[in-house]
Amino acid sequence: GNSVTQMEGPVTLSEEAFLTINCTYTATGYPSLFWYVQYPGEGLQLLLKATKADDKGSNKGFEATYRKETTSFHLEKGSVQVSDSAVYFCALPPGGTSYGKLTFGQGTILTVHP
Amino acid sequence: KAGVTQTPRYLIKTRGQQVTLSCSPISGHRSVSWYQQTPGQGLQFLFEYFSETQRNKGNFPGRFSGRQFSNSRSEMNVSTLELGDSALYLCASGRLADNEQFFGPGTRLTVL
């Protein structure tokens, strides 16, 4: 079945530092890929997505490129802010009839210090 | 457009009790999924409903059940609560057309 592996966390950075959170996946075919973010005390919000190989998803300064050769979807941001402190999840859908069953990575806790 | 709403936001129950959580999807969304989030296990899929039919179920005991109504609202029920059921329960809704899911704020269940 589908699976997602995220880099071990937590990640602690200073404001304006460069961020990379690694995500690799195992899947049949070429599913859409998602990054979700969870701010403290809240549910998950879709941060960005890519629907096909070589697509780049972007939002709020975050970017991720769908790399089918390396089965990766790494999240990057050039200059993080304190307000980016949150938990980040890489996810993929199963496709077929299992539409709603997202598979999530274990989550990466990001803390940004002023 | 209103987002996914979940009620109640917080619940405290004791072992052996049962609980019902409610989820109202975004208008027009017919798919509703439920997830359990715990520090140890992360995000785990519970069920998926579409047009009042359960399409998928995760690896949870039979104490966990759910249903969906004709207006797409969904409920999940946990009977005979155990301490390990303490978690954040998240509901998500979506459309088949674009594979995106939109999450509610969750219900924080504490079992004492």
Short mmCIF file of C-alpha atoms in Angstrom, two decimals:
data_model
loop_
_atom_site.label_atom_id
_atom_site.label_comp_id
_atom_site.label_asym_id
_atom_site.label_seq_id
_atom_site.Cartn_x
_atom_site.Cartn_y
_atom_site.Cartn_z
CA GLY A 1 0.00 0.00 0.00
CA ASN A 2 0.89 3.66 -0.08
CA SER A 3 3.30 5.00 2.50
CA VAL A 4 4.96 8.30 3.36
CA THR A 5 8.21 8.90 5.19
CA GLN A 6 9.08 12.28 6.63
CA MET A 7 12.38 13.43 8.05
CA GLU A 8 12.84 13.01 11.75
CA GLY A 9 12.09 16.06 13.83
CA PRO A 10 11.74 18.33 15.61
CA VAL A 11 13.34 21.11 13.61
CA THR A 12 14.42 24.30 15.36
CA LEU A 13 15.48 27.33 13.32
CA SER A 14 16.14 31.00 13.77
CA GLU A 15 13.96 33.51 11.99
CA GLU A 16 14.93 34.05 8.32
CA ALA A 17 16.71 30.68 8.11
CA PHE A 18 16.17 28.30 5.19
CA LEU A 19 13.83 25.38 5.77
CA THR A 20 13.78 21.93 4.20
CA ILE A 21 11.54 19.11 5.39
CA ASN A 22 12.11 15.89 3.50
CA CYS A 23 9.28 13.67 2.35
CA THR A 24 9.50 10.49 0.30
CA TYR A 25 6.66 8.24 -0.70
CA THR A 26 5.81 4.80 -1.98
CA ALA A 27 2.76 4.55 -4.17
CA THR A 28 1.24 2.87 -7.16
CA GLY A 29 1.14 5.20 -10.11
CA TYR A 30 1.49 8.94 -9.73
CA PRO A 31 -0.88 10.18 -7.08
CA SER A 32 -1.38 13.79 -6.04
CA LEU A 33 0.84 14.86 -3.17
CA PHE A 34 -0.01 17.24 -0.34
CA TRP A 35 1.57 19.17 2.48
CA TYR A 36 -0.68 19.98 5.41
CA VAL A 37 0.15 22.28 8.32
CA GLN A 38 -1.26 22.15 11.84
CA TYR A 39 -0.90 25.22 14.01
CA PRO A 40 -1.11 24.80 17.79
CA GLY A 41 -4.61 23.91 18.93
CA GLU A 42 -6.02 23.71 15.42
CA GLY A 43 -6.95 21.17 12.78
CA LEU A 44 -5.00 20.55 9.58
CA GLN A 45 -4.86 23.07 6.78
CA LEU A 46 -3.85 22.24 3.23
CA LEU A 47 -0.62 24.16 2.64
CA LEU A 48 0.11 23.16 -0.95
CA LYS A 49 -0.33 20.35 -3.42
CA ALA A 50 0.99 18.94 -6.67
CA THR A 51 -1.06 16.77 -8.96
CA LYS A 52 1.51 15.40 -11.39
CA ALA A 53 5.22 14.80 -11.82
CA ASP A 54 7.42 17.92 -11.99
CA ASP A 55 4.58 20.08 -10.68
CA LYS A 56 5.60 22.67 -8.12
CA GLY A 57 3.11 23.53 -5.43
CA SER A 58 3.52 26.83 -3.62
CA ASN A 59 1.77 28.86 -0.94
CA LYS A 60 2.75 31.41 1.73
CA GLY A 61 6.39 31.27 0.61
CA PHE A 62 6.54 27.48 0.86
CA GLU A 63 7.32 25.34 -2.17
CA ALA A 64 7.49 21.63 -2.97
CA THR A 65 8.28 19.90 -6.26
CA TYR A 66 6.85 16.52 -7.21
CA ARG A 67 9.91 14.41 -8.19
CA LYS A 68 8.89 11.03 -9.56
CA GLU A 69 12.50 9.95 -10.16
CA THR A 70 13.32 10.18 -6.47
CA THR A 71 9.70 9.70 -5.25
CA SER A 72 10.09 12.83 -3.18
CA PHE A 73 8.08 15.94 -2.33
CA HIS A 74 10.38 17.99 -0.08
CA LEU A 75 8.99 21.15 1.51
CA GLU A 76 11.14 24.30 1.36
CA LYS A 77 10.95 27.91 2.45
CA GLY A 78 13.66 30.43 1.91
CA SER A 79 13.11 32.54 5.03
CA VAL A 80 11.02 31.21 7.90
CA GLN A 81 9.12 33.36 10.36
CA VAL A 82 8.12 32.76 13.96
CA SER A 83 4.53 32.39 12.73
CA ASP A 84 5.59 29.32 10.70
CA SER A 85 6.03 27.35 13.92
CA ALA A 86 3.69 24.40 13.49
CA VAL A 87 3.58 20.70 12.64
CA TYR A 88 3.94 19.82 8.96
CA PHE A 89 2.54 16.65 7.40
CA CYS A 90 3.24 15.16 4.01
CA ALA A 91 0.31 13.16 2.67
CA LEU A 92 -0.97 11.25 -0.34
CA PRO A 93 -4.34 9.82 -1.27
CA PRO A 94 -4.78 6.18 -2.18
CA GLY A 95 -6.72 6.82 -5.33
CA GLY A 96 -9.23 4.38 -6.72
CA THR A 97 -12.24 3.90 -4.46
CA SER A 98 -10.36 4.79 -1.28
CA TYR A 99 -10.76 8.46 -1.99
CA GLY A 100 -10.90 9.79 1.56
CA LYS A 101 -8.17 7.70 3.10
CA LEU A 102 -5.17 9.98 3.19
CA THR A 103 -1.88 8.44 4.24
CA PHE A 104 0.17 10.84 6.38
CA GLY A 105 3.79 11.02 7.30
CA GLN A 106 4.61 11.12 10.98
CA GLY A 107 4.72 14.91 11.06
CA THR A 108 7.61 17.30 11.59
CA ILE A 109 7.47 19.82 14.41
CA LEU A 110 8.98 23.15 13.36
CA THR A 111 9.90 25.76 15.94
CA VAL A 112 11.19 29.13 14.77
CA HIS A 113 12.92 31.43 17.27
CA PRO A 114 13.17 35.21 16.87
CA LYS B 1 -18.08 29.62 2.46
CA ALA B 2 -18.21 28.04 5.89
CA GLY B 3 -15.55 25.47 6.69
CA VAL B 4 -15.87 22.07 8.27
CA THR B 5 -17.37 22.32 11.72
CA GLN B 6 -17.02 19.82 14.52
CA THR B 7 -18.92 19.67 17.77
CA PRO B 8 -18.18 19.61 20.56
CA ARG B 9 -14.65 20.99 20.56
CA TYR B 10 -13.75 19.44 23.89
CA LEU B 11 -15.09 16.45 25.79
CA ILE B 12 -14.16 14.81 29.04
CA LYS B 13 -15.50 11.33 29.69
CA THR B 14 -14.74 8.47 32.04
CA ARG B 15 -13.80 4.92 31.15
CA GLY B 16 -16.71 2.77 30.09
CA GLN B 17 -18.85 5.65 28.85
CA GLN B 18 -19.74 6.24 25.25
CA VAL B 19 -19.39 9.39 23.18
CA THR B 20 -20.79 10.81 19.94
CA LEU B 21 -18.91 13.37 17.88
CA SER B 22 -20.46 15.39 15.08
CA CYS B 23 -19.08 16.78 11.84
CA SER B 24 -20.72 19.13 9.35
CA PRO B 25 -18.90 19.20 6.01
CA ILE B 26 -18.42 22.12 3.68
CA SER B 27 -21.56 22.74 1.66
CA GLY B 28 -21.54 20.61 -1.46
CA HIS B 29 -19.03 18.09 -0.13
CA ARG B 30 -20.40 14.57 0.01
CA SER B 31 -17.30 12.78 1.25
CA VAL B 32 -16.48 12.81 4.96
CA SER B 33 -13.52 11.11 6.59
CA TRP B 34 -12.51 10.75 10.21
CA TYR B 35 -9.01 10.54 11.67
CA GLN B 36 -7.62 9.99 15.14
CA GLN B 37 -4.53 11.96 16.13
CA THR B 38 -2.40 10.97 19.10
CA PRO B 39 1.19 11.88 20.03
CA GLY B 40 2.26 8.24 19.84
CA GLN B 41 0.48 7.02 16.71
CA GLY B 42 0.19 10.21 14.72
CA LEU B 43 -2.72 10.55 12.31
CA GLN B 44 -4.67 7.36 11.76
CA PHE B 45 -7.59 6.89 9.42
CA LEU B 46 -10.86 5.80 11.01
CA PHE B 47 -13.59 5.83 8.32
CA GLU B 48 -14.66 7.35 5.06
CA TYR B 49 -18.27 8.01 4.07
CA PHE B 50 -19.75 9.02 0.78
CA SER B 51 -23.46 9.45 0.12
CA GLU B 52 -24.37 7.78 3.43
CA THR B 53 -22.26 4.69 2.67
CA GLN B 54 -19.10 3.69 4.46
CA ARG B 55 -16.49 3.21 1.76
CA ASN B 56 -13.47 2.46 3.89
CA LYS B 57 -12.65 1.64 7.46
CA GLY B 58 -9.34 1.82 9.24
CA ASN B 59 -7.87 -0.69 11.61
CA PHE B 60 -9.84 0.18 14.74
CA PRO B 61 -11.94 -2.05 17.00
CA GLY B 62 -15.67 -2.34 16.60
CA ARG B 63 -16.19 0.11 19.46
CA PHE B 64 -15.60 2.80 16.87
CA SER B 65 -18.52 3.34 14.53
CA GLY B 66 -19.86 6.07 12.35
CA ARG B 67 -22.62 7.10 10.02
CA GLN B 68 -23.49 9.75 7.50
CA PHE B 69 -26.84 11.41 7.00
CA SER B 70 -28.57 12.47 3.82
CA ASN B 71 -27.36 16.05 4.28
CA SER B 72 -23.76 14.71 4.41
CA ARG B 73 -23.35 15.47 8.09
CA SER B 74 -21.54 12.69 9.88
CA GLU B 75 -21.27 11.34 13.38
CA MET B 76 -18.84 8.96 14.96
CA ASN B 77 -19.47 7.01 18.11
CA VAL B 78 -17.06 5.38 20.50
CA SER B 79 -18.52 2.96 23.01
CA THR B 80 -16.97 1.59 26.18
CA LEU B 81 -14.31 4.26 26.27
CA GLU B 82 -10.76 3.36 27.22
CA LEU B 83 -7.96 5.61 28.42
CA GLY B 84 -6.18 5.08 25.10
CA ASP B 85 -9.07 6.66 23.23
CA SER B 86 -7.95 10.06 24.46
CA ALA B 87 -7.06 11.89 21.26
CA LEU B 88 -7.88 14.66 18.86
CA TYR B 89 -10.55 13.43 16.43
CA LEU B 90 -10.45 15.19 13.10
CA CYS B 91 -13.10 15.23 10.43
CA ALA B 92 -12.40 16.13 6.81
CA SER B 93 -14.68 16.71 3.87
CA GLY B 94 -14.01 16.82 0.17
CA ARG B 95 -15.20 16.33 -3.36
CA LEU B 96 -14.28 13.44 -5.60
CA ALA B 97 -13.38 15.84 -8.39
CA ASP B 98 -10.13 17.18 -6.97
CA ASN B 99 -8.92 14.79 -4.27
CA GLU B 100 -8.47 17.57 -1.70
CA GLN B 101 -9.68 17.21 1.84
CA PHE B 102 -10.55 20.08 4.15
CA PHE B 103 -10.23 19.53 7.87
CA GLY B 104 -12.23 20.76 10.78
CA PRO B 105 -10.67 22.02 14.04
CA GLY B 106 -11.15 18.66 15.72
CA THR B 107 -12.75 17.40 18.91
CA ARG B 108 -10.38 16.90 21.82
CA LEU B 109 -11.54 13.84 23.77
CA THR B 110 -10.08 13.15 27.18
CA VAL B 111 -10.92 9.86 28.88
CA LEU B 112 -10.32 9.74 32.63
#
